Amino acid sequence: MSQPAEEIYAIPAEYRKMENTHILFWLVKDISWCMVWKTLGILMIGPTLGIAIVIAWRTRALKSELAHNLAIVFWITANSYWMLSEFFGFDTVRIGTLTDGKHLAIIPFAIGLLILAYYYLVQKPREAREAQVATL
C-alpha cells in the first residue's frame, strides 16, 4: 500500500510580503508600547490589525491557517487594548469586584484560545477521520 503524497502549502510571494510587513508593523507597535511612544503605538494598531484581518481573510479556505490567523487577530486586539489601557491610565481602574481595566484583555485572548481549541479538539480530528475514510 503506497503512502499518500504529502500536502504542500505554498505562500504566494505577494502574501509573503504582506506577512513580512505585518511583522514589521507589529514590532514597531510593541516597541512603541515598551518605550511609551503613545502616538506611534496608537497609529500602528490600524495597520497591524488590518493586515492580520486581511491575512485571515485570504487564508479562509484552509481551516488550519484560518484558525491560527484568527487567533492572531484576537491576540493583536487584546495586545492593543492592553497597550491603550496603559497609555490612557485605565489599566489599574477597578471594573466591578473581579478585575481591572488591563485584565479585560483576557476576553480577546480567550477568544483566540477558544478558536485554536476548537480547531485542535474538533476540526483537526474530523479532518483526520475524513482523510482516513477517503484513503480506504
Coordinates of N, CA and C in Angstrom, one line a residue:
M1 N 0.9 -1.2 0.0 CA 0.0 0.0 0.0 C 0.9 1.2 0.0
S2 N 0.7 2.1 -0.9 CA 1.5 3.3 -1.0 C 1.0 4.4 -0.1
Q3 N 1.9 5.3 0.3 CA 1.6 6.4 1.2 C 1.0 7.5 0.3
P4 N 0.0 8.3 0.8 CA -0.5 9.4 0.0 C 0.6 10.5 0.0
A5 N 0.6 11.2 -1.1 CA 1.6 12.3 -1.2 C 1.4 13.4 -0.1
E6 N 2.5 13.9 0.4 CA 2.3 14.9 1.5 C 1.8 16.2 0.9
E7 N 0.8 16.8 1.6 CA 0.3 18.0 1.1 C 1.3 19.2 1.3
I8 N 1.4 20.0 0.2 CA 2.3 21.1 0.3 C 1.5 22.4 0.4
Y9 N 1.9 23.3 1.3 CA 1.3 24.6 1.5 C 2.3 25.6 1.0
A10 N 2.0 26.3 -0.1 CA 2.9 27.4 -0.6 C 2.2 28.7 -0.4
I11 N 3.0 29.7 0.0 CA 2.5 31.0 0.2 C 2.9 31.9 -1.0
P12 N 2.0 32.5 -1.7 CA 2.3 33.4 -2.9 C 3.2 34.5 -2.4
A13 N 4.1 34.9 -3.2 CA 5.1 36.0 -2.9 C 4.4 37.3 -2.4
E14 N 3.3 37.6 -3.0 CA 2.6 38.8 -2.6 C 2.1 38.7 -1.2
Y15 N 1.6 37.5 -0.8 CA 1.1 37.3 0.5 C 2.3 37.3 1.5
R16 N 3.4 36.7 1.1 CA 4.6 36.7 2.0 C 5.1 38.1 2.3
K17 N 5.1 38.9 1.3 CA 5.5 40.3 1.5 C 4.6 41.0 2.5
M18 N 3.3 40.7 2.4 CA 2.3 41.3 3.3 C 2.6 40.8 4.7
E19 N 2.8 39.5 4.9 CA 3.1 38.9 6.2 C 4.4 39.5 6.8
N20 N 5.4 39.7 6.0 CA 6.6 40.4 6.5 C 6.4 41.8 6.9
T21 N 5.6 42.5 6.2 CA 5.2 43.9 6.5 C 4.4 43.9 7.8
H22 N 3.6 42.9 8.0 CA 2.8 42.8 9.2 C 3.7 42.6 10.4
I23 N 4.7 41.8 10.3 CA 5.7 41.6 11.4 C 6.3 42.9 11.7
L24 N 6.8 43.7 10.7 CA 7.4 45.0 11.0 C 6.5 45.9 11.7
F25 N 5.2 46.0 11.3 CA 4.2 46.9 12.0 C 4.0 46.4 13.4
W26 N 3.9 45.1 13.6 CA 3.7 44.6 14.9 C 4.8 44.9 15.9
L27 N 6.0 44.8 15.4 CA 7.2 45.1 16.2 C 7.3 46.6 16.5
V28 N 7.0 47.4 15.5 CA 7.0 48.9 15.8 C 6.0 49.2 16.8
K29 N 4.8 48.6 16.7 CA 3.7 48.8 17.7 C 4.2 48.5 19.1
D30 N 4.7 47.3 19.3 CA 5.2 46.8 20.6 C 6.4 47.5 21.1
I31 N 7.3 47.9 20.2 CA 8.4 48.8 20.7 C 7.9 50.1 21.2
S32 N 6.9 50.7 20.5 CA 6.3 51.9 20.9 C 5.7 51.8 22.2
W33 N 5.0 50.7 22.5 CA 4.4 50.4 23.8 C 5.5 50.4 24.9
C34 N 6.5 49.6 24.6 CA 7.6 49.5 25.5 C 8.3 50.8 25.9
M35 N 8.5 51.6 24.8 CA 9.2 52.9 25.0 C 8.2 54.0 25.4
V36 N 6.9 53.7 25.5 CA 5.8 54.7 25.8 C 5.8 55.8 24.8
W37 N 5.9 55.4 23.5 CA 5.7 56.3 22.4 C 4.3 56.2 22.0
K38 N 3.4 57.0 22.7 CA 2.0 56.8 22.6 C 1.4 57.0 21.2
T39 N 1.8 58.1 20.6 CA 1.3 58.4 19.2 C 1.6 57.3 18.2
L40 N 2.9 56.9 18.2 CA 3.3 55.9 17.2 C 2.6 54.6 17.5
G41 N 2.6 54.2 18.8 CA 1.9 53.0 19.2 C 0.5 52.9 18.8
I42 N -0.2 54.0 19.0 CA -1.7 54.0 18.7 C -1.8 54.0 17.1
L43 N -1.0 54.7 16.4 CA -1.1 54.7 15.0 C -0.8 53.4 14.4
M44 N 0.0 52.6 15.0 CA 0.4 51.3 14.5 C -0.7 50.2 14.7
I45 N -1.7 50.5 15.5 CA -2.7 49.5 15.7 C -3.5 49.2 14.4
G46 N -3.8 50.3 13.7 CA -4.6 50.1 12.5 C -3.9 49.2 11.5
P47 N -2.7 49.5 11.0 CA -2.1 48.7 10.0 C -1.8 47.3 10.5
T48 N -1.4 47.2 11.8 CA -1.1 45.8 12.4 C -2.3 44.9 12.4
L49 N -3.4 45.5 12.9 CA -4.6 44.7 13.0 C -5.3 44.5 11.6
G50 N -5.2 45.6 10.8 CA -5.8 45.5 9.4 C -5.1 44.4 8.6
I51 N -3.8 44.3 8.6 CA -3.1 43.3 7.8 C -3.4 41.9 8.4
A52 N -3.5 41.8 9.7 CA -3.9 40.5 10.3 C -5.3 40.0 9.8
I53 N -6.2 41.0 9.7 CA -7.5 40.6 9.2 C -7.5 40.2 7.8
V54 N -6.7 40.9 7.0 CA -6.6 40.6 5.5 C -6.0 39.2 5.4
I55 N -4.9 38.9 6.2 CA -4.3 37.6 6.1 C -5.3 36.5 6.5
A56 N -6.1 36.7 7.5 CA -7.1 35.7 7.9 C -8.1 35.5 6.8
W57 N -8.5 36.6 6.2 CA -9.5 36.5 5.1 C -8.9 35.7 3.9
R58 N -7.7 36.0 3.6 CA -7.1 35.3 2.4 C -6.8 33.8 2.7
T59 N -6.7 33.4 3.9 CA -6.5 32.0 4.2 C -7.7 31.3 4.7
R60 N -8.9 31.9 4.5 CA -10.1 31.3 5.0 C -10.5 30.0 4.4
A61 N -9.9 29.6 3.2 CA -10.2 28.3 2.6 C -9.5 27.2 3.3
L62 N -8.4 27.5 4.0 CA -7.6 26.5 4.7 C -7.9 26.6 6.2
K63 N -8.7 25.6 6.8 CA -9.2 25.7 8.1 C -8.1 25.9 9.2
S64 N -7.0 25.2 9.0 CA -5.9 25.4 9.9 C -5.3 26.8 9.9
E65 N -5.0 27.3 8.7 CA -4.5 28.6 8.6 C -5.5 29.7 9.1
L66 N -6.8 29.5 8.8 CA -7.8 30.4 9.3 C -7.8 30.5 10.8
A67 N -7.8 29.3 11.4 CA -7.9 29.3 12.9 C -6.7 30.0 13.5
H68 N -5.5 29.7 13.0 CA -4.3 30.3 13.6 C -4.3 31.8 13.3
N69 N -4.7 32.2 12.1 CA -4.7 33.7 11.8 C -5.8 34.4 12.5
L70 N -6.9 33.8 12.8 CA -7.9 34.4 13.6 C -7.4 34.6 15.0
A71 N -6.7 33.6 15.5 CA -6.1 33.7 16.9 C -5.2 34.9 16.9
I72 N -4.4 35.1 15.9 CA -3.5 36.2 15.8 C -4.3 37.5 15.8
V73 N -5.4 37.6 15.1 CA -6.2 38.8 15.1 C -6.7 39.1 16.5
F74 N -7.2 38.1 17.2 CA -7.6 38.4 18.6 C -6.4 38.7 19.6
W75 N -5.3 38.1 19.3 CA -4.1 38.4 20.1 C -3.7 39.8 19.9
I76 N -3.7 40.3 18.7 CA -3.3 41.7 18.4 C -4.4 42.6 19.0
T77 N -5.6 42.2 19.0 CA -6.7 43.0 19.6 C -6.5 43.2 21.1
A78 N -6.2 42.0 21.7 CA -6.0 42.0 23.2 C -4.8 42.9 23.5
N79 N -3.7 42.6 22.8 CA -2.5 43.3 23.0 C -2.6 44.8 22.8
S80 N -3.4 45.2 21.8 CA -3.6 46.7 21.6 C -4.5 47.3 22.6
Y81 N -5.5 46.6 23.1 CA -6.3 47.1 24.2 C -5.5 47.2 25.4
W82 N -4.6 46.3 25.7 CA -3.8 46.3 26.9 C -2.9 47.6 26.8
M83 N -2.3 47.8 25.6 CA -1.4 48.9 25.4 C -2.2 50.2 25.7
L84 N -3.4 50.3 25.1 CA -4.2 51.5 25.3 C -4.6 51.7 26.8
S85 N -4.8 50.6 27.5 CA -5.2 50.8 28.9 C -4.0 51.4 29.7
E86 N -2.8 51.0 29.3 CA -1.7 51.6 30.0 C -1.4 53.0 29.5
F87 N -1.5 53.3 28.2 CA -1.3 54.6 27.7 C -2.3 55.6 28.3
F88 N -3.5 55.2 28.5 CA -4.6 56.2 29.0 C -4.9 56.0 30.4
G89 N -4.1 55.2 31.2 CA -4.2 55.1 32.6 C -5.4 54.4 33.2
F90 N -6.1 53.6 32.4 CA -7.2 52.8 33.0 C -6.9 51.4 33.2
D91 N -5.6 51.1 33.1 CA -5.1 49.7 33.3 C -5.4 49.2 34.8
T92 N -5.3 50.1 35.7 CA -5.5 49.8 37.1 C -6.9 50.2 37.7
V93 N -7.7 50.7 36.8 CA -9.1 51.1 37.3 C -9.9 49.8 37.5
R94 N -10.5 49.7 38.7 CA -11.3 48.5 39.0 C -12.5 48.5 38.2
I95 N -12.8 47.3 37.7 CA -14.0 47.0 36.9 C -14.8 46.0 37.7
G96 N -15.8 46.4 38.4 CA -16.6 45.5 39.3 C -15.7 45.1 40.4
T97 N -15.9 43.8 40.9 CA -15.1 43.3 42.0 C -14.1 42.3 41.6
L98 N -14.1 42.0 40.3 CA -13.2 40.9 39.9 C -11.9 41.3 39.2
T99 N -11.9 42.4 38.5 CA -10.8 42.7 37.6 C -10.6 44.2 37.5
D100 N -9.6 44.6 36.7 CA -9.3 46.0 36.4 C -9.3 46.1 34.9
G101 N -9.0 47.4 34.5 CA -9.1 47.7 33.0 C -8.2 46.9 32.2
K102 N -6.9 46.7 32.6 CA -6.0 45.9 31.8 C -6.4 44.5 31.6
H103 N -6.9 43.9 32.6 CA -7.3 42.5 32.6 C -8.5 42.1 31.7
L104 N -9.2 43.1 31.2 CA -10.3 42.9 30.3 C -9.7 42.3 29.0
A105 N -8.4 42.5 28.8 CA -7.7 42.0 27.6 C -7.9 40.4 27.5
I106 N -8.2 39.8 28.7 CA -8.4 38.4 28.7 C -9.5 37.9 27.8
I107 N -10.4 38.8 27.5 CA -11.6 38.4 26.6 C -11.1 38.1 25.2
P108 N -10.5 39.0 24.5 CA -10.0 38.6 23.2 C -8.9 37.6 23.2
F109 N -8.0 37.6 24.2 CA -7.0 36.5 24.3 C -7.8 35.1 24.4
A110 N -8.8 35.0 25.2 CA -9.6 33.8 25.4 C -10.3 33.4 24.1
I111 N -10.8 34.4 23.4 CA -11.5 34.1 22.1 C -10.5 33.4 21.2
G112 N -9.3 34.0 21.1 CA -8.3 33.3 20.2 C -7.9 31.9 20.7
L113 N -7.8 31.8 22.0 CA -7.5 30.4 22.5 C -8.7 29.4 22.2
L114 N -9.9 29.9 22.4 CA -11.0 29.0 22.1 C -11.1 28.6 20.6
I115 N -10.7 29.6 19.7 CA -10.7 29.2 18.3 C -9.7 28.1 18.1
L116 N -8.5 28.2 18.7 CA -7.5 27.2 18.5 C -7.9 25.9 19.2
A117 N -8.5 26.0 20.3 CA -9.0 24.7 21.0 C -10.0 24.0 20.1
Y118 N -10.9 24.8 19.5 CA -11.9 24.2 18.6 C -11.2 23.5 17.5
Y119 N -10.3 24.2 16.9 CA -9.6 23.6 15.7 C -8.9 22.3 16.1
Y120 N -8.1 22.3 17.2 CA -7.3 21.1 17.6 C -8.2 20.0 18.2
L121 N -9.2 20.3 18.9 CA -10.1 19.3 19.5 C -11.2 18.8 18.7
V122 N -11.7 19.6 17.7 CA -12.8 19.2 16.9 C -12.5 19.1 15.4
Q123 N -12.0 20.2 14.8 CA -11.8 20.3 13.4 C -10.7 19.4 12.9
K124 N -9.6 19.4 13.5 CA -8.4 18.6 13.0 C -8.7 17.2 13.1
P125 N -9.3 16.7 14.3 CA -9.6 15.2 14.3 C -10.6 14.8 13.3
R126 N -11.6 15.7 13.0 CA -12.6 15.5 12.0 C -11.9 15.3 10.6
E127 N -11.0 16.3 10.3 CA -10.3 16.2 9.0 C -9.5 14.9 8.9
A128 N -8.8 14.5 10.0 CA -8.1 13.3 10.0 C -8.9 12.1 9.7
R129 N -10.1 12.0 10.4 CA -11.1 10.9 10.1 C -11.5 10.9 8.7
E130 N -11.8 12.1 8.1 CA -12.3 12.2 6.7 C -11.2 11.7 5.8
A131 N -9.9 12.1 6.1 CA -8.8 11.7 5.2 C -8.6 10.2 5.3
Q132 N -8.8 9.6 6.5 CA -8.6 8.2 6.6 C -9.7 7.5 5.8
V133 N -10.9 7.9 5.9 CA -12.0 7.3 5.2 C -11.8 7.4 3.7
A134 N -11.3 8.6 3.2 CA -11.0 8.8 1.8 C -9.9 7.9 1.2
T135 N -9.0 7.4 2.1 CA -7.9 6.6 1.6 C -8.3 5.1 1.6
L136 N -9.5 4.8 2.1 CA -9.9 3.4 2.2 C -10.5 2.9 0.9

